[in-house]
PDB file of C-alpha atoms and ligand atoms in Angstrom:
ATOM      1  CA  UNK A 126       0.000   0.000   0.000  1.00  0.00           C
ATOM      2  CA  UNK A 127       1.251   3.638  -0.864  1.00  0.00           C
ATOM      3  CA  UNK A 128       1.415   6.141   1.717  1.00  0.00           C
ATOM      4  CA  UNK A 129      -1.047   9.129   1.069  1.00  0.00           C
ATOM      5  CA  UNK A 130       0.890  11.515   2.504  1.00  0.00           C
ATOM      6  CA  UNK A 131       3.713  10.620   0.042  1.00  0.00           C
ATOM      7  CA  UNK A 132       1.816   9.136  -2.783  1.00  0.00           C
ATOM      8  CA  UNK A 133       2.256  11.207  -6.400  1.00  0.00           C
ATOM      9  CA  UNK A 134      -0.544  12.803  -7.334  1.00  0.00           C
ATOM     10  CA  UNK A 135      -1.289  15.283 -10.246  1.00  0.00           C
ATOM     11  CA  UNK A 136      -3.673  18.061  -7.599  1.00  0.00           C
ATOM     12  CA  UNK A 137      -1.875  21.424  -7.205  1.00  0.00           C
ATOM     13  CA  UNK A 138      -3.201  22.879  -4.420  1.00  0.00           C
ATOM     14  CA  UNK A 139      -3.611  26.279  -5.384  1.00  0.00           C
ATOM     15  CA  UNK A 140      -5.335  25.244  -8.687  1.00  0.00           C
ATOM     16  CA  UNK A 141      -7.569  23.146  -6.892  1.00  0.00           C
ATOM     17  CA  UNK A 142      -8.119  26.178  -4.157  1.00  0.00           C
ATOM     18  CA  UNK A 143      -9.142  28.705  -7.107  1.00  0.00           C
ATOM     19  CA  UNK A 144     -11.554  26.851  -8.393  1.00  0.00           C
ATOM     20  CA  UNK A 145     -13.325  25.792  -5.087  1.00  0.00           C
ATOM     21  CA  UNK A 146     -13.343  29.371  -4.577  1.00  0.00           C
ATOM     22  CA  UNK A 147     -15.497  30.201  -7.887  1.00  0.00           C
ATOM     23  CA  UNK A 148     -17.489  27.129  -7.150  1.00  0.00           C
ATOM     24  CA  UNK A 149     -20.870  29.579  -6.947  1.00  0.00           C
ATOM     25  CA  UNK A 150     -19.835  30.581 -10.522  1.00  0.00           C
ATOM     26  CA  UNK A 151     -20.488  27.286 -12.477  1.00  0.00           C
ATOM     27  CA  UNK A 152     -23.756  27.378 -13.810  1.00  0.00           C
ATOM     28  CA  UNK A 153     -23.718  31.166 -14.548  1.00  0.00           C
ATOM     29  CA  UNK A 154     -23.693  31.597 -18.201  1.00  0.00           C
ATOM     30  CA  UNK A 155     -22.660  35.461 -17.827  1.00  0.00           C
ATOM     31  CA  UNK A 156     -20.383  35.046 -15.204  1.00  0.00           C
ATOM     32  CA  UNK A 157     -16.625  33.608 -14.173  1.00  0.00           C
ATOM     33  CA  UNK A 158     -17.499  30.247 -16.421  1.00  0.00           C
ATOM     34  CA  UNK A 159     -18.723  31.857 -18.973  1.00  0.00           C
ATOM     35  CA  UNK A 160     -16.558  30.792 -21.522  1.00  0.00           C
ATOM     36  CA  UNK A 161     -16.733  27.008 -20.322  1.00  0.00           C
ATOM     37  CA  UNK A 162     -20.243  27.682 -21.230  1.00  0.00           C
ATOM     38  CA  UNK A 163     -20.175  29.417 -24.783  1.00  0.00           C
ATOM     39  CA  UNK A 164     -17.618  26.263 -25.169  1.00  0.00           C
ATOM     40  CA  UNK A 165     -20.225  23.834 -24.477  1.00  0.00           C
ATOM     41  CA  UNK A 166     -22.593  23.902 -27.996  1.00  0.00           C
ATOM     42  CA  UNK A 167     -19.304  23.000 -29.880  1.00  0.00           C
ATOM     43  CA  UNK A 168     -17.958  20.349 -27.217  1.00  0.00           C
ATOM     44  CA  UNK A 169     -21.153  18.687 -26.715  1.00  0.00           C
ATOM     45  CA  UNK A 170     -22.017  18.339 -30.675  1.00  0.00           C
ATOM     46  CA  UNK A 171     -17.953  17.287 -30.881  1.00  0.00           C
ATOM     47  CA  UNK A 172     -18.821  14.434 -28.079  1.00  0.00           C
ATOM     48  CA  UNK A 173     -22.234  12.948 -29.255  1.00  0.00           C
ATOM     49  CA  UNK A 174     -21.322  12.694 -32.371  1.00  0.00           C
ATOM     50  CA  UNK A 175     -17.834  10.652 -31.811  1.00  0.00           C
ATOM     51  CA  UNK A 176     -19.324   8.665 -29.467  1.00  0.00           C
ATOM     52  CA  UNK A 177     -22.201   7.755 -31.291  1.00  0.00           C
ATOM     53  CA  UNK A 178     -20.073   6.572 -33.803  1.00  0.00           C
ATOM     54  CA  UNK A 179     -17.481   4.859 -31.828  1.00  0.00           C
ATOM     55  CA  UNK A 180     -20.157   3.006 -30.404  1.00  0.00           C
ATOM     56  CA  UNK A 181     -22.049   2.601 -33.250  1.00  0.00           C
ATOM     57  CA  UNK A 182     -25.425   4.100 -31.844  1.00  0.00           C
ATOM     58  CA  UNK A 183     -28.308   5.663 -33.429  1.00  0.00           C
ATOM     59  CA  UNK A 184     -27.598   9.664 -34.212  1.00  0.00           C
ATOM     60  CA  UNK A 185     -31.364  10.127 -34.049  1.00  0.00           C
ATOM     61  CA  UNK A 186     -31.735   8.462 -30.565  1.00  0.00           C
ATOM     62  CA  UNK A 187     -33.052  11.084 -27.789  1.00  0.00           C
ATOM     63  CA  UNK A 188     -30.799   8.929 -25.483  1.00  0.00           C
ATOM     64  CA  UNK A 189     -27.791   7.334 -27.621  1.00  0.00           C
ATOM     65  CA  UNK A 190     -25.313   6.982 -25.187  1.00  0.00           C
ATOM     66  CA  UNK A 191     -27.663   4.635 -22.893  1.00  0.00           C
ATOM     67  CA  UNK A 192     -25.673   1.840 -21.398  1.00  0.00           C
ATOM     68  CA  UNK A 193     -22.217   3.759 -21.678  1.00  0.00           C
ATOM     69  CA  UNK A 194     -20.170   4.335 -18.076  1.00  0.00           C
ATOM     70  CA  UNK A 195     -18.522   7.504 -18.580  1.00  0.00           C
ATOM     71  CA  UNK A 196     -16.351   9.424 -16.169  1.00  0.00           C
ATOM     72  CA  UNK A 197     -15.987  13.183 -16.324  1.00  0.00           C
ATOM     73  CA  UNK A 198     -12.269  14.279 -14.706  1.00  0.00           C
ATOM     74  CA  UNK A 199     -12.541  17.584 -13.295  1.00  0.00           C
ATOM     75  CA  UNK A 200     -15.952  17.682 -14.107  1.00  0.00           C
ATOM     76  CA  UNK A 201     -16.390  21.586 -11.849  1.00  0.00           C
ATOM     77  CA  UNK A 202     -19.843  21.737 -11.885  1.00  0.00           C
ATOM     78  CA  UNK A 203     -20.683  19.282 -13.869  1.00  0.00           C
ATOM     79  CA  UNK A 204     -21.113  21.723 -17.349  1.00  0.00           C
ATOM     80  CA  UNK A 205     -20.435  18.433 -19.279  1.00  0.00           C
ATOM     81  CA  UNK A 206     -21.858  15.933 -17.115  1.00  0.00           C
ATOM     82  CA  UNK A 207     -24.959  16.680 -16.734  1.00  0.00           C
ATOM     83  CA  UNK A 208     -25.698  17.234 -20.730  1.00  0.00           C
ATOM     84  CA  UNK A 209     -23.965  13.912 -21.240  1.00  0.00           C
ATOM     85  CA  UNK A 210     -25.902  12.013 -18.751  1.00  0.00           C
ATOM     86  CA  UNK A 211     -29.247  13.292 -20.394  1.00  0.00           C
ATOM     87  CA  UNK A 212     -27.995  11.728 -23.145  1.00  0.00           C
ATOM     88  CA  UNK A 213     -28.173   8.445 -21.409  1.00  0.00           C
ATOM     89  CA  UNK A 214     -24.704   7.830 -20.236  1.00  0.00           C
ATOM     90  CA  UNK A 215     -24.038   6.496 -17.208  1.00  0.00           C
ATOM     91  CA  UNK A 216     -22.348   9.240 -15.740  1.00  0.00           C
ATOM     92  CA  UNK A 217     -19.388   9.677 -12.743  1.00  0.00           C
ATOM     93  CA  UNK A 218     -17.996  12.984 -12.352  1.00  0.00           C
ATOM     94  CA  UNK A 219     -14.976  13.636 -10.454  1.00  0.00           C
ATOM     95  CA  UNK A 220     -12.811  16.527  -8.656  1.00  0.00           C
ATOM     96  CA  UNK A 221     -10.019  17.256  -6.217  1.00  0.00           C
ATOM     97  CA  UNK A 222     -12.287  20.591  -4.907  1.00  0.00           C
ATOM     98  CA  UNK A 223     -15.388  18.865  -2.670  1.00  0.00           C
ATOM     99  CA  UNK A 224     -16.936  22.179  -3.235  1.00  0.00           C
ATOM    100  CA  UNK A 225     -17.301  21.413  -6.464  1.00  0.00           C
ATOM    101  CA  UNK A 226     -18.579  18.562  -6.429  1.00  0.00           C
ATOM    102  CA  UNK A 227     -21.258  19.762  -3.569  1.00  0.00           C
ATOM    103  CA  UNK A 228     -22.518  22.535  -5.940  1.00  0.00           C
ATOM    104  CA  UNK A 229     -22.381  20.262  -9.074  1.00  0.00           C
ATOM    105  CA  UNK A 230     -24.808  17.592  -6.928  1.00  0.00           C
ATOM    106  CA  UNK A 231     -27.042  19.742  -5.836  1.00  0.00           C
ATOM    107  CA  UNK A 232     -27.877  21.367  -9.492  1.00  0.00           C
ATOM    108  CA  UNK A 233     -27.906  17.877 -10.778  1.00  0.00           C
ATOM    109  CA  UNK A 234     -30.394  16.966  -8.163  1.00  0.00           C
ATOM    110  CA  UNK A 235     -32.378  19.962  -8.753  1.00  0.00           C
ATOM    111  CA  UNK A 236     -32.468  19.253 -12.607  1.00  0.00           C
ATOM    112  CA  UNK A 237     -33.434  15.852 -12.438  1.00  0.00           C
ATOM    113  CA  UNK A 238     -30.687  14.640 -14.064  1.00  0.00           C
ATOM    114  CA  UNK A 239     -29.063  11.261 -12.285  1.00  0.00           C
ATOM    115  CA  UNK A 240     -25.289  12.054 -11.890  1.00  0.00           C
ATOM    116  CA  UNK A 241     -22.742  10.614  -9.511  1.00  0.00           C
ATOM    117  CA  UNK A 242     -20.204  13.101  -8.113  1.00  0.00           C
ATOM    118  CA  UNK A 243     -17.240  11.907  -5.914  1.00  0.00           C
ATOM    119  CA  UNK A 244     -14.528  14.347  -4.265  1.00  0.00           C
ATOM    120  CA  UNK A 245     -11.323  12.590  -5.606  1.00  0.00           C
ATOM    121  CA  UNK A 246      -8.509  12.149  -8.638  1.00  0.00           C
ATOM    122  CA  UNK A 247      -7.771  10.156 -11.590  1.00  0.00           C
ATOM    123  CA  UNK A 248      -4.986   9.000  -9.992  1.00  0.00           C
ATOM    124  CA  UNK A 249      -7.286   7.073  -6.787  1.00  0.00           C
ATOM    125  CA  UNK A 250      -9.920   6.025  -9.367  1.00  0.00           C
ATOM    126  CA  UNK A 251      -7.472   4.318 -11.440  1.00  0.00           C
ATOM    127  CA  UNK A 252      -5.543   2.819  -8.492  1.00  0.00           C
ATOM    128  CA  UNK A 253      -9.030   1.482  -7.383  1.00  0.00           C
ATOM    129  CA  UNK A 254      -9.177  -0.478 -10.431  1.00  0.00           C
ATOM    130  CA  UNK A 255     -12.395   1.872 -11.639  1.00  0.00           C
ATOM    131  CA  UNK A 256     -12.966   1.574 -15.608  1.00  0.00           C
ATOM    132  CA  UNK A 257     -14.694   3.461 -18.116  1.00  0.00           C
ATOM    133  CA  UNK A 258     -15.978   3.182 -22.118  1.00  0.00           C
ATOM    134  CA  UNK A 259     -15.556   7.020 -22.171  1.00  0.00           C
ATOM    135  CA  UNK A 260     -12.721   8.902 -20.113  1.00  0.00           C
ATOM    136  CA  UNK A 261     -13.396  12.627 -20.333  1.00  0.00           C
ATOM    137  CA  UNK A 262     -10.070  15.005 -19.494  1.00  0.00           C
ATOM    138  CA  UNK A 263     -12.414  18.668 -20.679  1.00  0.00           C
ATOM    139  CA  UNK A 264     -10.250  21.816 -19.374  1.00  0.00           C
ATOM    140  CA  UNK A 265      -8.359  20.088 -16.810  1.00  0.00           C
ATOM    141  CA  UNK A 266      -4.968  19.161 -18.264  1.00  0.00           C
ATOM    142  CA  UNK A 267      -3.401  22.505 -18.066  1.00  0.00           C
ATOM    143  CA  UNK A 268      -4.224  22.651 -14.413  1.00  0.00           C
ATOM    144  CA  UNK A 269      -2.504  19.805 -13.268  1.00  0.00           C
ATOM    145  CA  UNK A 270       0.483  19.171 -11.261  1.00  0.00           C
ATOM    146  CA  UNK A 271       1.482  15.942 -12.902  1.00  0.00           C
ATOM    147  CA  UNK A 272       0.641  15.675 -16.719  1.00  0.00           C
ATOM    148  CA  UNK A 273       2.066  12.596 -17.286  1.00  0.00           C
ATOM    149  CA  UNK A 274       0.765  10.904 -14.097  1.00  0.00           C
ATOM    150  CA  UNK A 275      -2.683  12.568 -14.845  1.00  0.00           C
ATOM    151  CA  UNK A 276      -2.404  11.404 -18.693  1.00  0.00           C
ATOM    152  CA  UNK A 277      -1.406   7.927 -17.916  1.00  0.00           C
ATOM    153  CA  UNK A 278      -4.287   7.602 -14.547  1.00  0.00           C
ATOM    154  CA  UNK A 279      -6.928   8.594 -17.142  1.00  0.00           C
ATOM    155  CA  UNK A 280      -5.663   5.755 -19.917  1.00  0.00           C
ATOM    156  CA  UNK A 281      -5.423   3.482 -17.552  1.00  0.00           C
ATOM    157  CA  UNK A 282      -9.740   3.771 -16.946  1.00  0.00           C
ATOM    158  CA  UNK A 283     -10.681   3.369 -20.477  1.00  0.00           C
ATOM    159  CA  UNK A 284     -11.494  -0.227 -21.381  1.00  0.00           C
ATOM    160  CA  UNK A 285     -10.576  -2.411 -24.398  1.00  0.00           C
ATOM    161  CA  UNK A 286     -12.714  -0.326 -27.382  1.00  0.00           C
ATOM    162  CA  UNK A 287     -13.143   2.239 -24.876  1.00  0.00           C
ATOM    163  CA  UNK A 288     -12.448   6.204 -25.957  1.00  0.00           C
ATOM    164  CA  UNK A 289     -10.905   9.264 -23.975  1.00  0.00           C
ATOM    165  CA  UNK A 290     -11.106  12.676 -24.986  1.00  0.00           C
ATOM    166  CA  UNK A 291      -9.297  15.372 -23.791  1.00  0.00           C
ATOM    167  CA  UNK A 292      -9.554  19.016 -24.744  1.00  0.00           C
ATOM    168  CA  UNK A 293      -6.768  21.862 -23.357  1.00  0.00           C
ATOM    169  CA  UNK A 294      -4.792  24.633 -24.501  1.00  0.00           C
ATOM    170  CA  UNK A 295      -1.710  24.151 -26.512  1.00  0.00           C
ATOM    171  CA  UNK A 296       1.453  26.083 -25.203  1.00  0.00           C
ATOM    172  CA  UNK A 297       2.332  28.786 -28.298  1.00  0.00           C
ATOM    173  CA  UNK A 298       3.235  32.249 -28.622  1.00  0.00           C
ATOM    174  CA  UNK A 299      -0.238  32.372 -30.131  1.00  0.00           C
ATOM    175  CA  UNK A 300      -2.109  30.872 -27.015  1.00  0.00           C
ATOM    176  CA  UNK A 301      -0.082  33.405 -25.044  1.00  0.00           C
ATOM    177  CA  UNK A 302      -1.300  36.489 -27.047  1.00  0.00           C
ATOM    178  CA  UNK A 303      -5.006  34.760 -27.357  1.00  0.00           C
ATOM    179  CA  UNK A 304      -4.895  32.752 -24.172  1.00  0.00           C
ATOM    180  CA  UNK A 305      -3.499  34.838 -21.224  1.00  0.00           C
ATOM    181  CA  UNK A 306      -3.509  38.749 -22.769  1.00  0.00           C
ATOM    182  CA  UNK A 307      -6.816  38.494 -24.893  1.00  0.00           C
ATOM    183  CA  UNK A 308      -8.613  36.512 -22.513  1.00  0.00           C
ATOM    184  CA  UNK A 309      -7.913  37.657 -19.376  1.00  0.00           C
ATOM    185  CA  UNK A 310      -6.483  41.016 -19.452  1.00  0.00           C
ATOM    186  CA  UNK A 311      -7.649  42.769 -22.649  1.00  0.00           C
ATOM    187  CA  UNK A 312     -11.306  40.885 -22.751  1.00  0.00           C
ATOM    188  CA  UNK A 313     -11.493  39.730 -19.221  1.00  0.00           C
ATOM    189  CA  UNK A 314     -13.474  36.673 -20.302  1.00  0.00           C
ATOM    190  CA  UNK A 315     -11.488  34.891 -17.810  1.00  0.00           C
ATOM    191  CA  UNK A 316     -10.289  35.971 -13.953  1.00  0.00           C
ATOM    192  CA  UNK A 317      -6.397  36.735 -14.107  1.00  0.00           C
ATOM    193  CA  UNK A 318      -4.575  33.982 -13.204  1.00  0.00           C
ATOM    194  CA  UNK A 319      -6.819  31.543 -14.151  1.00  0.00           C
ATOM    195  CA  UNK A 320      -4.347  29.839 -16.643  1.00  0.00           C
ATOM    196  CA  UNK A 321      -0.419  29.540 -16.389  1.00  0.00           C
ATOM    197  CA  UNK A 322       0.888  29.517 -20.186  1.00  0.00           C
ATOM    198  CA  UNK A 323       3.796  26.994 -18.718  1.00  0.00           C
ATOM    199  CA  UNK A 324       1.318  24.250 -18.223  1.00  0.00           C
ATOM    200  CA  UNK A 325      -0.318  24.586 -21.143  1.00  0.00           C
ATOM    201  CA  UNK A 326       0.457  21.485 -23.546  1.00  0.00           C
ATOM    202  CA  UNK A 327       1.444  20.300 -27.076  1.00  0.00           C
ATOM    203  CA  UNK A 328      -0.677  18.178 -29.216  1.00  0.00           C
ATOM    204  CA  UNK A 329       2.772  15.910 -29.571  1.00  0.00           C
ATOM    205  CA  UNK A 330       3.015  16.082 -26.072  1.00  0.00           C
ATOM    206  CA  UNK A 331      -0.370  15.044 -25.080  1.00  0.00           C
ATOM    207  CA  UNK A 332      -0.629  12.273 -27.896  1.00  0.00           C
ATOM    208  CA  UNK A 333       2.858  10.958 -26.393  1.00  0.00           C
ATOM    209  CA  UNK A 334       1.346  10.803 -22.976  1.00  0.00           C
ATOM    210  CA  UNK A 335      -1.754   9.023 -24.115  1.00  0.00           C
ATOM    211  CA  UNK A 336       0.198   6.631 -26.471  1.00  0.00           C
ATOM    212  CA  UNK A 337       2.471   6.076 -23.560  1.00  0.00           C
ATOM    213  CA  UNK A 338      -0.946   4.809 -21.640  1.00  0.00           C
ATOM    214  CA  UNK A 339      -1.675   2.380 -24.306  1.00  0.00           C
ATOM    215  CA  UNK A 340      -4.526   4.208 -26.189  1.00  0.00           C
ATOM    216  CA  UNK A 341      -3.982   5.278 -30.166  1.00  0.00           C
ATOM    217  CA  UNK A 342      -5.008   8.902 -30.932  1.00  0.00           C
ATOM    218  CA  UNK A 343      -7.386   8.670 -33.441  1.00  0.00           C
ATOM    219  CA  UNK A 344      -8.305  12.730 -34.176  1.00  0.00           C
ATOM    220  CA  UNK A 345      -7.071  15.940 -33.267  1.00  0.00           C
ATOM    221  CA  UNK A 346      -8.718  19.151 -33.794  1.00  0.00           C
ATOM    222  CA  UNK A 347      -8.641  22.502 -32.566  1.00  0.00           C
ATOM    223  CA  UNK A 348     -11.213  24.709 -31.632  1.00  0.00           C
ATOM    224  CA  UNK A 349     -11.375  28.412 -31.870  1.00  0.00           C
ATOM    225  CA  UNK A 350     -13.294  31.671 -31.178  1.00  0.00           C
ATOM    226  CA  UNK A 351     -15.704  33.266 -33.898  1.00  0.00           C
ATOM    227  CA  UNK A 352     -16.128  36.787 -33.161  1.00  0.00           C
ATOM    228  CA  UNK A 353     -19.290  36.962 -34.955  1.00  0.00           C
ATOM    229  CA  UNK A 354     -21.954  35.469 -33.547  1.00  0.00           C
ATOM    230  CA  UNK A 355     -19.481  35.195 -30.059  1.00  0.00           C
ATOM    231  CA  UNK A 356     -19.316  31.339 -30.659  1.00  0.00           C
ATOM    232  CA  UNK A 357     -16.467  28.564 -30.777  1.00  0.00           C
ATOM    233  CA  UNK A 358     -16.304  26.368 -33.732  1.00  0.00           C
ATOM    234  CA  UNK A 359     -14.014  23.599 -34.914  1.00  0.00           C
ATOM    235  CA  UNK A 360     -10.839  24.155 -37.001  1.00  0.00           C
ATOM    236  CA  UNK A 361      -7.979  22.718 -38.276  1.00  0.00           C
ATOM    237  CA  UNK A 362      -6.077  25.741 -36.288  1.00  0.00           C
ATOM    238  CA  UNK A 363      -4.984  23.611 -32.684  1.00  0.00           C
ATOM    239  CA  UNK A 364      -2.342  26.725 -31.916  1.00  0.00           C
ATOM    240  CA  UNK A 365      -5.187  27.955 -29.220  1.00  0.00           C
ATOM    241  CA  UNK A 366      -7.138  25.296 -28.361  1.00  0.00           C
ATOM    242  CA  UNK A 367      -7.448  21.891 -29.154  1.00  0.00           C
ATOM    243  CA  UNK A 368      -9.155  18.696 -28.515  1.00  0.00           C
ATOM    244  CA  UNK A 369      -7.744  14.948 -29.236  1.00  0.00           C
ATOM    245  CA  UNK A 370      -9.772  11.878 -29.177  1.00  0.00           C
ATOM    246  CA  UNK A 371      -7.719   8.307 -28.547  1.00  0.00           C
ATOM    247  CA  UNK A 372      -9.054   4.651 -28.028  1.00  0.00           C
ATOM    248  CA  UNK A 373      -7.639   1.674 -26.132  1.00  0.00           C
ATOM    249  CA  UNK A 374      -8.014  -1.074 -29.056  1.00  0.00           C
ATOM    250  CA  UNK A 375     -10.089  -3.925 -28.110  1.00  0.00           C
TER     251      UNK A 375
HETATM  252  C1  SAM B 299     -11.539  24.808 -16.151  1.00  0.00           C
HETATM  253  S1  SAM B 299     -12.344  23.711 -15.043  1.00  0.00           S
HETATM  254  C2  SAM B 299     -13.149  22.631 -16.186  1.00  0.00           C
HETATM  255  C3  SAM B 299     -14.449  22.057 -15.680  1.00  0.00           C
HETATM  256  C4  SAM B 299     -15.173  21.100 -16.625  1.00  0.00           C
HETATM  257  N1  SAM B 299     -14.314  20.002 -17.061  1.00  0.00           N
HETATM  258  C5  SAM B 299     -15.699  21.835 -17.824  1.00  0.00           C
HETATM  259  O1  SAM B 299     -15.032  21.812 -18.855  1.00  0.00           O
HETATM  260  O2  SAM B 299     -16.757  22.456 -17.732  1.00  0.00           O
HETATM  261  C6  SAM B 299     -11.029  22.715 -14.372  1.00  0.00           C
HETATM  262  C7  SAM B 299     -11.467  21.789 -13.255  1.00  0.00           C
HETATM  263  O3  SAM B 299     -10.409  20.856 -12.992  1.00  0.00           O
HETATM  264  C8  SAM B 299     -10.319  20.627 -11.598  1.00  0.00           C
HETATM  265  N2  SAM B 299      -8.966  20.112 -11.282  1.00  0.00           N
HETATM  266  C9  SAM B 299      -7.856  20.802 -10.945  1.00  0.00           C
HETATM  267  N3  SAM B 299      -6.819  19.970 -10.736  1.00  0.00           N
HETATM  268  C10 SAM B 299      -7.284  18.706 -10.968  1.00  0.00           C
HETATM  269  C11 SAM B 299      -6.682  17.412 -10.892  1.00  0.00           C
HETATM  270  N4  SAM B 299      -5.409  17.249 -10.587  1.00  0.00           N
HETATM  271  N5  SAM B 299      -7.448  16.348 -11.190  1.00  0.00           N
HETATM  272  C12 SAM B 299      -8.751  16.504 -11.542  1.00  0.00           C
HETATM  273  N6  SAM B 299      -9.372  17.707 -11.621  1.00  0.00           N
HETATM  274  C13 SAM B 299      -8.649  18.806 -11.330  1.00  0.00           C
HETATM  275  C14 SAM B 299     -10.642  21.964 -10.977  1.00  0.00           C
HETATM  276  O4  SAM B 299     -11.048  21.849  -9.635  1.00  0.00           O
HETATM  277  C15 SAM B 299     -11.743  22.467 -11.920  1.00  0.00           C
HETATM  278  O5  SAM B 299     -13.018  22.096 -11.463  1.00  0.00           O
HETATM  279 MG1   MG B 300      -8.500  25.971 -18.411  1.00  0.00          MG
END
């Protein structure tokens, strides 16, 4: 057995602390989240539609991911989770800050929308033997301590012909200008300090660390901001952000 107070683990406390901090913020479409939540049409169509084809489900089903375990990693307050349970997943959402997860039950509840939230990491889940047909990693990479211990905890849940996306921020000049000045001191879309440009990460290193877990990436895209009509679409442009989909052959 490991020793907690010693084990590795990918939270950084003062990530973890900021976000517990906003956790009133999460389901404000105008506030602090706000661009999590302009994010979401793009994200949402991105996920439905991969999974129903990985899984070879009917696009026209009101529920198409019925029967699918699914496990949200940093889930906040549950922005993704609760759209993808309503989908019919089967859905566990997961993070370090228990105020998130408080605030993320309760809407859940008051929605009427079955999700399960737990206080706790990748890392634990994976140790605990927990396993997944879709590993989510939305916004959370560049906030970890650990990338590669994060990476590999989250491979390590997805089952044979299971699928993980992640989506994060790719560390450029561009994401600098874009990411950090634009967003958070020119626009203020974002508090300052929310992001720290030296944790944001490559496409090649992300797809290394998921390769390195066993999974083959199977797309990559990036996603970026459309002035007009203040919306996010996808691109072929992943200097900004970027989303990559793998699977754990069967
Ligand atoms: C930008 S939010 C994204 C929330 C959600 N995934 C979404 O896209 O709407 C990042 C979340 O990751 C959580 N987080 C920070 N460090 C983490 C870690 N090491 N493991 C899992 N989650 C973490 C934070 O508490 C926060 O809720
Ligand atoms: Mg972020």
């Amino acid at each position: 057995m490991q020793d907690t107070a010693t084990a590795p683990t990918t939270v950084d406390p003062s990530e973890v602390e900021r976000f517990a901090a906003l956790a009133a913020e999460w389901w404000n479409p105008r506030g602090k989240m706000r661009v999590l939540h302009r994010f979401n049409p793009v994200r949402l169509a991105f996920l439905r539609e991969r999974l129903v084809t990985h899984f070879a489900r009917d696009p026209k089903a009101i529920r198409p991911l019925e029967g699918l375990r699914l496990i949200d990693i940093g889930c906040g307050g549950g922005l993704l989770s609760e759209p993808l349970a309503r989908m019919g997943a089967s859905v566990v959402g997961i993070d370090p800050a228990e105020r998130n997860t408080r605030i993320a039950a309760l809407h859940a509840e008051e929605s009427g929308v079955p999700v399960e939230y737990r206080a706790t990491t990748a890392e634990a889940m994976a140790e605990a033997g927990e396993r997944f047909d879709v590993v989510l990693a939305m916004e959370v990479v560049e906030h970890v301590a650990d990338v590669s211990l994060f990476i590999e905890s989250a491979a390590r849940m997805v089952k044979p012909g299971g699928l993980m996306v992640a989506a994060t921020l790719n560390r450029t000049k561009r994401s600098f200008a874009l990411a950090i000045v634009g967003a958070e001191y020119v626009l203020g879309w974002l508090p300052r300090g929310t992001h720290d440009w030296s944790k944001f990460v490559t496409p090649e290193e992300l797809q290394a660390a998921m390769e390195a877990g066993g999974l083959a990436v199977v797309e990559r895209t990036g996603v970026v901001f459309n002035p007009l009509g203040d919306s996010w679409r996808l691109s072929g442009d992943m200097s900004v952000n970027y989303m990559m989909v793998a699977d754990r052959p069967a």
